[in-house]
Amino acid sequence: MDNEFKHSAEYMEYLNALPKEMYIKILENIFTGILVNDREGNTIYVNPAVTRHYGKRPEEMVALRNWGIWQGVVSPPAYKEMLEVRRTLFYRQMHFNSQEVLTTIINPVLDNDQELELMVSVIQENIESFDKVYEEESGISGEQESPFKNIIGESQNYMKELVLLRRASKSKTPILILGESGVGKSLIAKFIHDASDRKDQPFWAINCAAIPENLLESELFGYVPHAFTGAGGKGKKGLIQLADRGTLFLDEIGDLPLSLQAKLLYVIESGKFLPIGSETYVEADVRILTATNQNLEKLIEERKFREDLYWRINAIMSKIPPLRDRKDDIIPLAFHFLKINNQNNTIQKKFSSQFLPLLLKYHWPGNIRELKNVIDRCYILSPGYTIQPDKLPDYIFKEEDRVSNADSLNFDVMMEAYERQVVREMYRAEKTIAGVQKKLNMSQNKAYRLVKKYCADLIEK
Ligand SMILES: Nc1ncnc2c1ncn2[C@@H]1O[C@H](COP(=O)(O)OP(=O)(O)OP(=O)(O)O)[C@@H](O)[C@H]1O
């Protein structure tokens, strides 16, 4: 089997223009062993990877130049058969030096007379441990320690932030994570912790908007016994102390009351804090991460947020893009949430082919949280093994979304979406199949079929 493939003229021109050093760099850096023989069987090129198996450096092997020398080094040799058959050969060869039995694929390169010009051999590694395995599906890395393991994302702008944050995770510098609600700021905070040297130490998170001011203070700073009425005789450690040597993530930092902002600033600057009712400072080595979807600069102008604290927490800032600006992530995320549902329910549902394109048409104002909710909902509402578009909430089909993106949407999918919208609206208004039949002026059979298809969730209610 010689290679019939011919490049286009443009591509050949491009290849010819690439510097020779580039080709050498490529060959020398391929993990798989490559060994090239001429028509006489002389070895004319060996890449460094071959050394693993032959135990000889490339320059030694090329210097030998005589095919016969390989007899007894690798068995069985392939040269003779290649001369005869001049097609791709698949060999299992014993490498006596490394004591490995490896698959070698030997490909002939034929000249214009169809005579053997070169033999290009690729020595396949017996790979036993994989970084990622399709069968295990999931996108979960074999390396369970990887901070990326629960993070789904393919798009360039998102990956860029992750790479920046992984680099920033190594220091103790505070990081401010910005982004709309549901973009995954909390997940990113955990990612930073997991990527840092503090990963084996505690990670604590608190939502500053969800807790009243006095409670928030005791949650963060703790209190000594009998610090205030009802404090009890035991006292309580605050999150700053619990997170000592680890990470504290303050979500919705824009809602942190001004009095606590001053205390937090002091912790960041001095590494010390005063528990409520205590006269002694406690030291804490905490990495502070914060997040918000508010405009902190505006809050500063309104005197609701301290400017000095802003500059402290903002030493490194990361803006997580909304889902509508990273459409490449929608499908991988949808599969991720499907997989989680399948695991939780120990059945294997799948998406219908019309389902996924519709997800790409919507602008996802609630970001990944909204996508997750939609997939969870469709999963639950789908009675069979296939998740159909009719289980999507109505707003996904809103006219402006569909029409504004119509250029890239498949016509059948658009028509079905429209049909669905009309039938659902009518069924909601009429509440019976007969009503839909009459109002849309269609046969009873058709009305029955369409209502069953598109309104199953409405009928169930
Ligand atoms: N890249 C991702 N891969 C997988 N799941 C994600 C990803 N990003 C976010 N999620 C999931 O989306 C949901 C919302 O994420 P998260 O709570 O981190 O958002 P948030 O920006 O902190 O939201 P809020 O501003 O409302 O607090 C969570 O279930 C989270 O696990």
Short mmCIF file of C-alpha atoms and ligand atoms in Angstrom, two decimals:
data_model
loop_
_atom_site.label_atom_id
_atom_site.label_comp_id
_atom_site.label_asym_id
_atom_site.label_seq_id
_atom_site.Cartn_x
_atom_site.Cartn_y
_atom_site.Cartn_z
CA MET A 1 0.00 0.00 0.00
CA ASP A 2 1.91 3.04 -1.16
CA ASN A 3 0.69 6.46 -0.33
CA GLU A 4 -1.46 7.81 -3.16
CA PHE A 5 -2.07 11.04 -1.35
CA LYS A 6 -1.11 14.22 -3.20
CA HIS A 7 -1.00 17.61 -1.62
CA SER A 8 -2.43 20.64 -3.34
CA ALA A 9 0.06 22.90 -5.12
CA GLU A 10 -0.49 25.62 -2.52
CA TYR A 11 0.20 23.29 0.34
CA MET A 12 3.35 21.94 -1.37
CA GLU A 13 4.55 25.48 -1.81
CA TYR A 14 3.91 26.10 1.87
CA LEU A 15 5.81 22.93 2.85
CA ASN A 16 8.75 23.86 0.65
CA ALA A 17 8.93 27.25 2.26
CA LEU A 18 9.20 25.82 5.79
CA PRO A 19 12.82 25.81 6.97
CA LYS A 20 14.70 22.52 7.12
CA GLU A 21 15.29 23.09 10.84
CA MET A 22 11.56 22.89 11.38
CA TYR A 23 11.37 19.39 9.88
CA ILE A 24 14.31 18.24 11.96
CA LYS A 25 12.67 19.65 15.08
CA ILE A 26 9.44 17.81 14.32
CA LEU A 27 11.08 14.46 13.66
CA GLU A 28 13.38 14.72 16.64
CA ASN A 29 10.49 15.50 18.97
CA ILE A 30 8.06 12.80 17.95
CA PHE A 31 7.50 10.50 20.90
CA THR A 32 7.19 7.42 18.68
CA GLY A 33 10.39 5.85 17.37
CA ILE A 34 11.05 6.52 13.69
CA LEU A 35 13.64 4.65 11.70
CA VAL A 36 14.28 5.10 7.96
CA ASN A 37 16.19 2.69 5.72
CA ASP A 38 17.25 3.17 2.14
CA ARG A 39 16.68 0.60 -0.61
CA GLU A 40 19.83 -1.25 0.40
CA GLY A 41 18.64 -1.58 3.95
CA ASN A 42 21.10 0.99 5.31
CA THR A 43 19.76 2.99 8.19
CA ILE A 44 19.75 6.63 7.14
CA TYR A 45 17.69 8.30 9.83
CA VAL A 46 16.81 7.44 13.42
CA ASN A 47 15.01 9.76 15.82
CA PRO A 48 15.96 9.93 19.50
CA ALA A 49 12.85 7.97 20.59
CA VAL A 50 14.31 4.80 19.02
CA THR A 51 17.10 4.85 21.59
CA ARG A 52 14.60 3.71 24.24
CA HIS A 53 14.17 0.39 22.44
CA TYR A 54 17.50 -0.24 20.69
CA GLY A 55 19.71 1.05 23.48
CA LYS A 56 21.91 2.80 20.87
CA ARG A 57 22.16 6.47 20.02
CA PRO A 58 20.92 7.51 16.55
CA GLU A 59 24.43 8.42 15.39
CA GLU A 60 25.70 4.92 16.25
CA MET A 61 22.83 3.31 14.37
CA VAL A 62 23.23 5.45 11.26
CA ALA A 63 26.98 4.88 11.24
CA LEU A 64 26.46 1.11 11.04
CA ARG A 65 24.68 1.49 7.71
CA ASN A 66 24.36 -2.21 7.06
CA TRP A 67 20.97 -3.83 7.36
CA GLY A 68 22.44 -7.22 8.23
CA ILE A 69 23.77 -5.83 11.44
CA TRP A 70 20.23 -5.64 12.80
CA GLN A 71 19.77 -9.38 12.61
CA GLY A 72 19.77 -10.52 16.20
CA VAL A 73 19.01 -7.02 17.49
CA VAL A 74 15.38 -7.00 16.35
CA SER A 75 13.45 -10.06 15.37
CA PRO A 76 11.96 -10.76 12.91
CA PRO A 77 13.54 -8.22 10.51
CA ALA A 78 11.21 -6.84 7.84
CA TYR A 79 13.57 -5.78 5.06
CA LYS A 80 13.34 -8.90 2.92
CA GLU A 81 9.57 -9.06 2.90
CA MET A 82 9.38 -5.35 2.17
CA LEU A 83 11.52 -5.78 -0.95
CA GLU A 84 9.10 -8.47 -2.11
CA VAL A 85 5.69 -7.05 -1.30
CA ARG A 86 6.28 -3.27 -1.20
CA ARG A 87 3.24 -2.62 0.95
CA THR A 88 2.71 -1.49 4.53
CA LEU A 89 3.80 -4.23 6.93
CA PHE A 90 2.62 -4.66 10.49
CA TYR A 91 5.18 -6.56 12.56
CA ARG A 92 5.43 -7.60 16.16
CA GLN A 93 9.13 -7.45 16.85
CA MET A 94 11.24 -8.52 19.77
CA HIS A 95 13.74 -5.83 20.78
CA PHE A 96 16.53 -7.76 22.43
CA ASN A 97 18.08 -4.76 24.11
CA SER A 98 14.98 -3.49 25.90
CA GLN A 99 13.38 -6.97 26.04
CA GLU A 100 10.14 -5.52 24.68
CA VAL A 101 7.85 -6.97 22.05
CA LEU A 102 6.62 -3.96 20.09
CA THR A 103 4.46 -3.33 17.06
CA THR A 104 6.38 -1.81 14.18
CA ILE A 105 4.62 -0.40 11.14
CA ILE A 106 6.87 -0.30 8.11
CA ASN A 107 5.78 1.82 5.20
CA PRO A 108 7.42 1.75 1.76
CA VAL A 109 8.17 4.92 -0.17
CA LEU A 110 8.30 4.06 -3.88
CA ASP A 111 10.14 5.95 -6.59
CA ASN A 112 8.75 6.84 -10.04
CA ASP A 113 9.51 3.31 -11.27
CA GLN A 114 7.55 1.86 -8.38
CA GLU A 115 10.79 0.58 -6.90
CA LEU A 116 11.48 0.75 -3.23
CA GLU A 117 13.21 4.00 -2.34
CA LEU A 118 12.82 4.17 1.42
CA MET A 119 11.36 2.13 4.25
CA VAL A 120 9.90 4.29 7.00
CA SER A 121 9.37 2.34 10.22
CA VAL A 122 7.38 3.55 13.16
CA ILE A 123 7.90 1.72 16.42
CA GLN A 124 4.76 1.81 18.53
CA GLU A 125 5.08 2.10 22.27
CA ASN A 126 3.08 -0.39 24.39
CA ILE A 127 1.12 2.32 26.17
CA GLU A 128 -0.46 1.14 29.38
CA SER A 129 -1.31 4.33 31.16
CA PHE A 130 -3.35 6.97 29.36
CA ASP A 131 -4.00 10.55 30.31
CA LYS A 132 -7.45 10.42 28.82
CA VAL A 133 -9.55 7.50 27.66
CA TYR A 134 -12.64 7.80 25.50
CA GLU A 135 -14.26 4.68 26.94
CA GLU A 136 -14.06 6.09 30.39
CA GLU A 137 -15.70 9.01 28.63
CA SER A 138 -16.38 12.02 30.72
CA GLY A 139 -13.40 14.25 30.00
CA ILE A 140 -12.17 13.28 33.45
CA SER A 141 -8.43 13.00 33.37
CA GLY A 142 -6.75 9.75 34.37
CA GLU A 143 -4.56 11.94 36.51
CA GLN A 144 -7.09 12.42 39.27
CA GLU A 145 -4.98 15.12 40.87
CA SER A 146 -5.36 17.47 37.93
CA PRO A 147 -7.06 20.73 38.94
CA PHE A 148 -8.67 20.72 35.47
CA LYS A 149 -10.51 17.47 36.11
CA ASN A 150 -13.99 18.89 36.79
CA ILE A 151 -13.66 21.86 34.51
CA ILE A 152 -15.17 21.59 31.08
CA GLY A 153 -14.03 24.15 28.57
CA GLU A 154 -12.63 24.20 25.08
CA SER A 155 -12.91 27.80 24.05
CA GLN A 156 -9.81 29.87 23.69
CA ASN A 157 -10.90 32.82 25.84
CA TYR A 158 -11.85 30.52 28.73
CA MET A 159 -8.71 28.39 28.49
CA LYS A 160 -6.63 31.55 28.47
CA GLU A 161 -8.09 32.52 31.85
CA LEU A 162 -7.53 29.03 33.26
CA VAL A 163 -3.91 29.03 32.17
CA LEU A 164 -3.35 32.50 33.63
CA LEU A 165 -5.01 31.46 36.88
CA ARG A 166 -3.06 28.25 37.15
CA ARG A 167 0.12 30.28 36.90
CA ALA A 168 -1.19 32.82 39.42
CA SER A 169 -2.28 30.06 41.79
CA LYS A 170 1.31 29.40 42.82
CA SER A 171 1.68 32.65 44.77
CA LYS A 172 -0.29 33.90 47.77
CA THR A 173 -1.46 37.01 45.96
CA PRO A 174 -5.21 37.66 46.25
CA ILE A 175 -7.22 37.06 43.10
CA LEU A 176 -10.46 38.79 42.17
CA ILE A 177 -12.71 36.72 39.91
CA LEU A 178 -15.25 38.71 37.90
CA GLY A 179 -18.07 37.50 35.74
CA GLU A 180 -21.81 37.28 35.36
CA SER A 181 -23.86 35.06 37.62
CA GLY A 182 -23.50 31.38 36.77
CA VAL A 183 -20.29 31.61 34.72
CA GLY A 184 -18.51 29.35 37.17
CA LYS A 185 -16.69 31.75 39.49
CA SER A 186 -16.98 29.42 42.50
CA LEU A 187 -15.69 26.52 40.44
CA ILE A 188 -12.76 28.66 39.33
CA ALA A 189 -11.96 29.56 42.95
CA LYS A 190 -11.72 25.85 43.78
CA PHE A 191 -9.62 25.36 40.66
CA ILE A 192 -7.14 28.00 41.86
CA HIS A 193 -6.91 26.30 45.24
CA ASP A 194 -6.45 22.85 43.68
CA ALA A 195 -3.73 24.16 41.38
CA SER A 196 -1.85 25.82 44.24
CA ASP A 197 0.66 24.44 46.71
CA ARG A 198 -2.10 24.80 49.30
CA LYS A 199 -4.24 22.11 47.67
CA ASP A 200 -3.87 19.70 50.60
CA GLN A 201 -4.83 22.40 53.08
CA PRO A 202 -8.37 23.61 53.81
CA PHE A 203 -10.51 25.45 51.27
CA TRP A 204 -13.37 27.46 52.73
CA ALA A 205 -15.98 29.45 50.86
CA ILE A 206 -18.60 31.89 52.08
CA ASN A 207 -21.20 33.95 50.28
CA CYS A 208 -21.07 37.47 51.70
CA ALA A 209 -24.50 38.33 50.31
CA ALA A 210 -26.30 35.42 51.89
CA ILE A 211 -25.55 36.07 55.57
CA PRO A 212 -26.59 38.99 57.81
CA GLU A 213 -23.77 41.33 58.90
CA ASN A 214 -23.37 40.25 62.54
CA LEU A 215 -23.47 36.58 61.67
CA LEU A 216 -21.01 37.12 58.84
CA GLU A 217 -18.56 38.72 61.24
CA SER A 218 -18.62 35.77 63.61
CA GLU A 219 -18.45 33.32 60.69
CA LEU A 220 -15.36 35.03 59.35
CA PHE A 221 -13.50 36.06 62.47
CA GLY A 222 -14.91 33.74 65.13
CA TYR A 223 -15.39 34.73 68.76
CA VAL A 224 -13.99 33.99 72.17
CA PRO A 225 -16.15 32.42 74.95
CA HIS A 226 -18.90 34.75 76.15
CA ALA A 227 -17.92 37.39 73.57
CA PHE A 228 -21.52 38.52 73.31
CA THR A 229 -24.92 37.54 74.63
CA GLY A 230 -25.63 34.05 73.42
CA ALA A 231 -22.03 33.38 72.37
CA GLY A 232 -21.74 30.41 74.72
CA GLY A 233 -18.80 29.29 76.79
CA LYS A 234 -16.83 27.57 74.08
CA GLY A 235 -16.11 30.27 71.56
CA LYS A 236 -15.88 29.55 67.86
CA LYS A 237 -13.16 29.57 65.27
CA GLY A 238 -13.85 31.77 62.26
CA LEU A 239 -13.29 30.76 58.66
CA ILE A 240 -10.12 32.83 58.47
CA GLN A 241 -8.61 30.70 61.19
CA LEU A 242 -10.04 27.46 59.79
CA ALA A 243 -8.53 28.29 56.43
CA ASP A 244 -5.07 28.79 57.95
CA ARG A 245 -2.40 27.67 55.45
CA GLY A 246 -5.22 27.16 52.92
CA THR A 247 -7.61 29.32 50.93
CA LEU A 248 -10.65 31.41 51.82
CA PHE A 249 -13.04 32.25 49.01
CA LEU A 250 -15.31 35.25 49.59
CA ASP A 251 -18.09 35.12 47.05
CA GLU A 252 -20.16 38.25 46.33
CA ILE A 253 -17.46 40.41 47.92
CA GLY A 254 -19.34 43.53 46.79
CA ASP A 255 -21.89 42.77 49.50
CA LEU A 256 -19.36 42.66 52.33
CA PRO A 257 -20.44 45.37 54.83
CA LEU A 258 -18.05 48.32 55.18
CA SER A 259 -17.18 47.50 58.80
CA LEU A 260 -16.02 44.03 57.78
CA GLN A 261 -14.17 45.40 54.77
CA ALA A 262 -11.82 47.22 57.17
CA LYS A 263 -11.22 44.04 59.14
CA LEU A 264 -10.59 42.03 56.00
CA LEU A 265 -8.13 44.62 54.74
CA TYR A 266 -6.22 44.29 57.98
CA VAL A 267 -6.05 40.47 57.62
CA ILE A 268 -4.70 40.76 54.09
CA GLU A 269 -2.12 43.38 55.04
CA SER A 270 -0.91 41.98 58.35
CA GLY A 271 -1.84 38.29 58.31
CA LYS A 272 -3.53 38.85 61.69
CA PHE A 273 -7.06 39.33 62.94
CA LEU A 274 -8.98 39.89 66.12
CA PRO A 275 -11.74 37.38 66.93
CA ILE A 276 -14.88 39.01 68.33
CA GLY A 277 -14.41 39.76 72.04
CA SER A 278 -10.68 38.95 71.96
CA GLU A 279 -7.86 41.25 72.92
CA THR A 280 -5.22 39.12 71.31
CA TYR A 281 -4.54 39.00 67.60
CA VAL A 282 -4.48 35.59 65.94
CA GLU A 283 -2.16 34.90 63.04
CA ALA A 284 -3.50 33.24 59.91
CA ASP A 285 -1.72 32.42 56.69
CA VAL A 286 -4.68 32.58 54.32
CA ARG A 287 -4.86 33.02 50.60
CA ILE A 288 -7.85 35.24 49.87
CA LEU A 289 -9.88 34.75 46.71
CA THR A 290 -12.87 36.95 45.99
CA ALA A 291 -15.58 37.07 43.35
CA THR A 292 -18.38 39.33 42.30
CA ASN A 293 -20.72 40.06 39.43
CA GLN A 294 -21.08 43.68 40.59
CA ASN A 295 -19.14 46.67 39.32
CA LEU A 296 -16.82 47.33 42.25
CA GLU A 297 -15.58 50.61 40.79
CA LYS A 298 -19.13 51.88 40.82
CA LEU A 299 -19.56 50.70 44.40
CA ILE A 300 -16.39 52.63 45.29
CA GLU A 301 -17.87 55.78 43.74
CA GLU A 302 -21.03 55.20 45.74
CA ARG A 303 -18.84 54.76 48.86
CA LYS A 304 -20.12 51.24 49.40
CA PHE A 305 -16.76 49.62 48.82
CA ARG A 306 -13.36 50.67 50.16
CA GLU A 307 -10.93 51.65 47.47
CA ASP A 308 -7.91 50.44 49.47
CA LEU A 309 -9.50 46.99 49.84
CA TYR A 310 -10.31 46.97 46.15
CA TRP A 311 -6.66 47.46 45.23
CA ARG A 312 -5.64 44.74 47.68
CA ILE A 313 -8.01 42.04 46.46
CA ASN A 314 -7.53 43.04 42.85
CA ALA A 315 -3.78 42.27 42.67
CA ILE A 316 -4.67 39.67 40.07
CA MET A 317 -7.99 39.96 38.29
CA SER A 318 -9.65 37.40 36.07
CA LYS A 319 -12.77 38.01 34.05
CA ILE A 320 -14.60 34.80 33.23
CA PRO A 321 -16.37 35.21 29.88
CA PRO A 322 -20.13 34.60 29.70
CA LEU A 323 -21.27 31.42 27.98
CA ARG A 324 -22.61 33.34 24.95
CA ASP A 325 -19.01 34.43 24.27
CA ARG A 326 -17.68 30.89 24.41
CA LYS A 327 -20.08 28.92 22.32
CA ASP A 328 -17.49 26.20 21.79
CA ASP A 329 -18.14 25.17 25.39
CA ILE A 330 -21.90 24.69 25.11
CA ILE A 331 -21.88 21.20 23.59
CA PRO A 332 -19.07 19.80 25.80
CA LEU A 333 -20.87 21.19 28.85
CA ALA A 334 -24.20 19.73 27.72
CA PHE A 335 -22.57 16.30 27.40
CA HIS A 336 -20.93 16.78 30.78
CA PHE A 337 -24.27 17.45 32.49
CA LEU A 338 -25.88 14.58 30.56
CA LYS A 339 -23.15 12.28 31.81
CA ILE A 340 -23.72 13.35 35.40
CA ASN A 341 -27.44 12.66 35.04
CA ASN A 342 -26.75 9.27 33.46
CA GLN A 343 -24.42 8.39 36.30
CA ASN A 344 -26.92 9.46 38.94
CA ASN A 345 -29.73 7.50 37.31
CA THR A 346 -27.68 4.52 36.09
CA ILE A 347 -29.27 4.66 32.67
CA GLN A 348 -27.88 5.88 29.37
CA LYS A 349 -29.97 8.61 27.79
CA LYS A 350 -28.68 10.49 24.79
CA PHE A 351 -29.46 13.71 22.95
CA SER A 352 -31.46 13.60 19.74
CA SER A 353 -29.63 15.05 16.76
CA GLN A 354 -31.94 18.09 16.70
CA PHE A 355 -31.43 18.88 20.34
CA LEU A 356 -27.84 20.13 20.39
CA PRO A 357 -28.02 22.70 17.54
CA LEU A 358 -30.80 24.46 19.44
CA LEU A 359 -28.58 24.95 22.45
CA LEU A 360 -26.16 26.86 20.25
CA LYS A 361 -28.86 29.27 19.16
CA TYR A 362 -29.69 30.55 22.61
CA HIS A 363 -27.79 33.32 24.39
CA TRP A 364 -27.76 31.77 27.90
CA PRO A 365 -28.17 34.84 30.12
CA GLY A 366 -27.94 32.56 33.18
CA ASN A 367 -24.73 31.08 31.79
CA ILE A 368 -23.57 27.60 32.76
CA ARG A 369 -25.96 27.34 35.69
CA GLU A 370 -28.85 27.89 33.30
CA LEU A 371 -27.49 25.35 30.82
CA LYS A 372 -27.14 22.81 33.62
CA ASN A 373 -30.71 23.44 34.78
CA VAL A 374 -32.03 23.06 31.25
CA ILE A 375 -30.22 19.78 30.69
CA ASP A 376 -31.34 18.47 34.09
CA ARG A 377 -34.93 19.44 33.30
CA CYS A 378 -34.93 17.90 29.82
CA TYR A 379 -33.39 14.76 31.26
CA ILE A 380 -36.13 14.35 33.84
CA LEU A 381 -38.92 15.16 31.40
CA SER A 382 -37.70 12.74 28.72
CA PRO A 383 -39.50 9.46 29.25
CA GLY A 384 -37.41 7.32 26.87
CA TYR A 385 -33.74 7.08 26.13
CA THR A 386 -33.59 10.06 23.80
CA ILE A 387 -33.78 13.67 24.87
CA GLN A 388 -35.86 15.56 22.30
CA PRO A 389 -36.03 19.32 21.62
CA ASP A 390 -39.68 19.41 22.73
CA LYS A 391 -38.51 19.15 26.32
CA LEU A 392 -36.64 22.44 26.08
CA PRO A 393 -38.30 25.37 27.85
CA ASP A 394 -40.25 27.69 25.57
CA TYR A 395 -37.99 30.68 25.98
CA ILE A 396 -35.15 28.82 24.25
CA PHE A 397 -37.26 28.98 21.10
CA LYS A 398 -37.97 32.68 21.30
CA GLU A 399 -38.33 34.23 17.89
CA GLU A 400 -35.52 36.75 18.09
CA ASP A 401 -32.99 34.12 19.10
CA ARG A 402 -33.98 31.81 16.31
CA VAL A 403 -34.26 34.38 13.59
CA SER A 404 -31.13 36.32 14.48
CA ASN A 405 -29.12 33.17 14.19
CA ALA A 406 -31.08 31.61 11.38
CA ASP A 407 -28.20 31.67 8.88
CA SER A 408 -26.38 28.81 10.53
CA LEU A 409 -29.42 26.83 11.67
CA ASN A 410 -30.59 23.83 9.81
CA PHE A 411 -33.93 24.51 8.06
CA ASP A 412 -35.67 21.39 9.37
CA VAL A 413 -34.62 22.20 12.89
CA MET A 414 -35.99 25.73 12.51
CA MET A 415 -39.29 24.51 11.14
CA GLU A 416 -39.66 21.96 13.88
CA ALA A 417 -38.90 24.58 16.50
CA TYR A 418 -41.54 26.85 15.03
CA GLU A 419 -44.09 24.04 14.82
CA ARG A 420 -43.39 23.21 18.42
CA GLN A 421 -43.86 26.78 19.56
CA VAL A 422 -47.18 27.14 17.77
CA VAL A 423 -48.54 23.83 19.08
CA ARG A 424 -47.46 24.50 22.63
CA GLU A 425 -48.91 27.98 22.69
CA MET A 426 -52.18 26.68 21.32
CA TYR A 427 -52.34 23.78 23.75
CA ARG A 428 -51.67 26.11 26.65
CA ALA A 429 -54.55 28.31 25.55
CA GLU A 430 -57.00 25.54 24.63
CA LYS A 431 -55.96 22.86 27.12
CA THR A 432 -57.38 20.06 24.96
CA ILE A 433 -56.33 18.25 21.78
CA ALA A 434 -59.72 18.95 20.27
CA GLY A 435 -59.20 22.67 20.89
CA VAL A 436 -55.81 22.61 19.16
CA GLN A 437 -57.31 20.67 16.25
CA LYS A 438 -60.07 23.21 15.80
CA LYS A 439 -57.98 26.35 16.22
CA LEU A 440 -55.18 25.18 13.95
CA ASN A 441 -57.59 23.66 11.51
CA MET A 442 -55.94 20.27 11.28
CA SER A 443 -57.02 16.64 11.40
CA GLN A 444 -57.68 14.97 14.70
CA ASN A 445 -54.83 12.54 14.09
CA LYS A 446 -52.35 15.28 13.39
CA ALA A 447 -53.41 17.31 16.41
CA TYR A 448 -53.10 14.24 18.59
CA ARG A 449 -49.64 13.40 17.22
CA LEU A 450 -48.32 16.96 17.59
CA VAL A 451 -49.66 17.51 21.08
CA LYS A 452 -48.18 14.18 22.17
CA LYS A 453 -44.88 15.13 20.59
CA TYR A 454 -44.53 18.68 21.85
CA CYS A 455 -46.68 19.02 24.94
CA ALA A 456 -45.97 15.89 26.94
CA ASP A 457 -44.81 17.93 29.93
CA LEU A 458 -47.91 20.15 29.77
CA ILE A 459 -50.23 17.14 29.66
CA GLU A 460 -48.56 15.65 32.69
CA LYS A 461 -49.18 18.76 34.77
N1 LIG B 1 -16.29 24.96 33.25
C1 LIG B 1 -17.24 24.31 33.90
N2 LIG B 1 -17.31 22.96 33.80
C2 LIG B 1 -18.29 22.28 34.43
N3 LIG B 1 -19.24 22.84 35.19
C3 LIG B 1 -19.21 24.18 35.34
C4 LIG B 1 -18.22 24.98 34.71
N4 LIG B 1 -18.42 26.26 35.05
C5 LIG B 1 -19.49 26.28 35.85
N5 LIG B 1 -19.97 25.03 36.04
C6 LIG B 1 -21.16 24.66 36.83
O1 LIG B 1 -22.13 25.69 36.66
C7 LIG B 1 -22.81 25.96 37.87
C8 LIG B 1 -22.63 27.44 38.24
O2 LIG B 1 -21.26 27.67 38.55
P1 LIG B 1 -20.80 28.60 39.78
O3 LIG B 1 -21.72 28.43 40.95
O4 LIG B 1 -19.35 28.36 40.01
O5 LIG B 1 -21.05 30.02 39.12
P2 LIG B 1 -20.82 31.45 39.77
O6 LIG B 1 -20.25 32.29 38.71
O7 LIG B 1 -20.05 31.32 41.04
O8 LIG B 1 -22.30 31.90 40.06
P3 LIG B 1 -22.81 33.09 41.06
O9 LIG B 1 -22.24 34.38 40.55
O10 LIG B 1 -24.29 33.04 40.90
O11 LIG B 1 -22.33 32.73 42.43
C9 LIG B 1 -22.21 25.02 38.90
O12 LIG B 1 -23.04 23.86 38.96
C10 LIG B 1 -20.86 24.67 38.33
O13 LIG B 1 -20.40 23.41 38.78
#
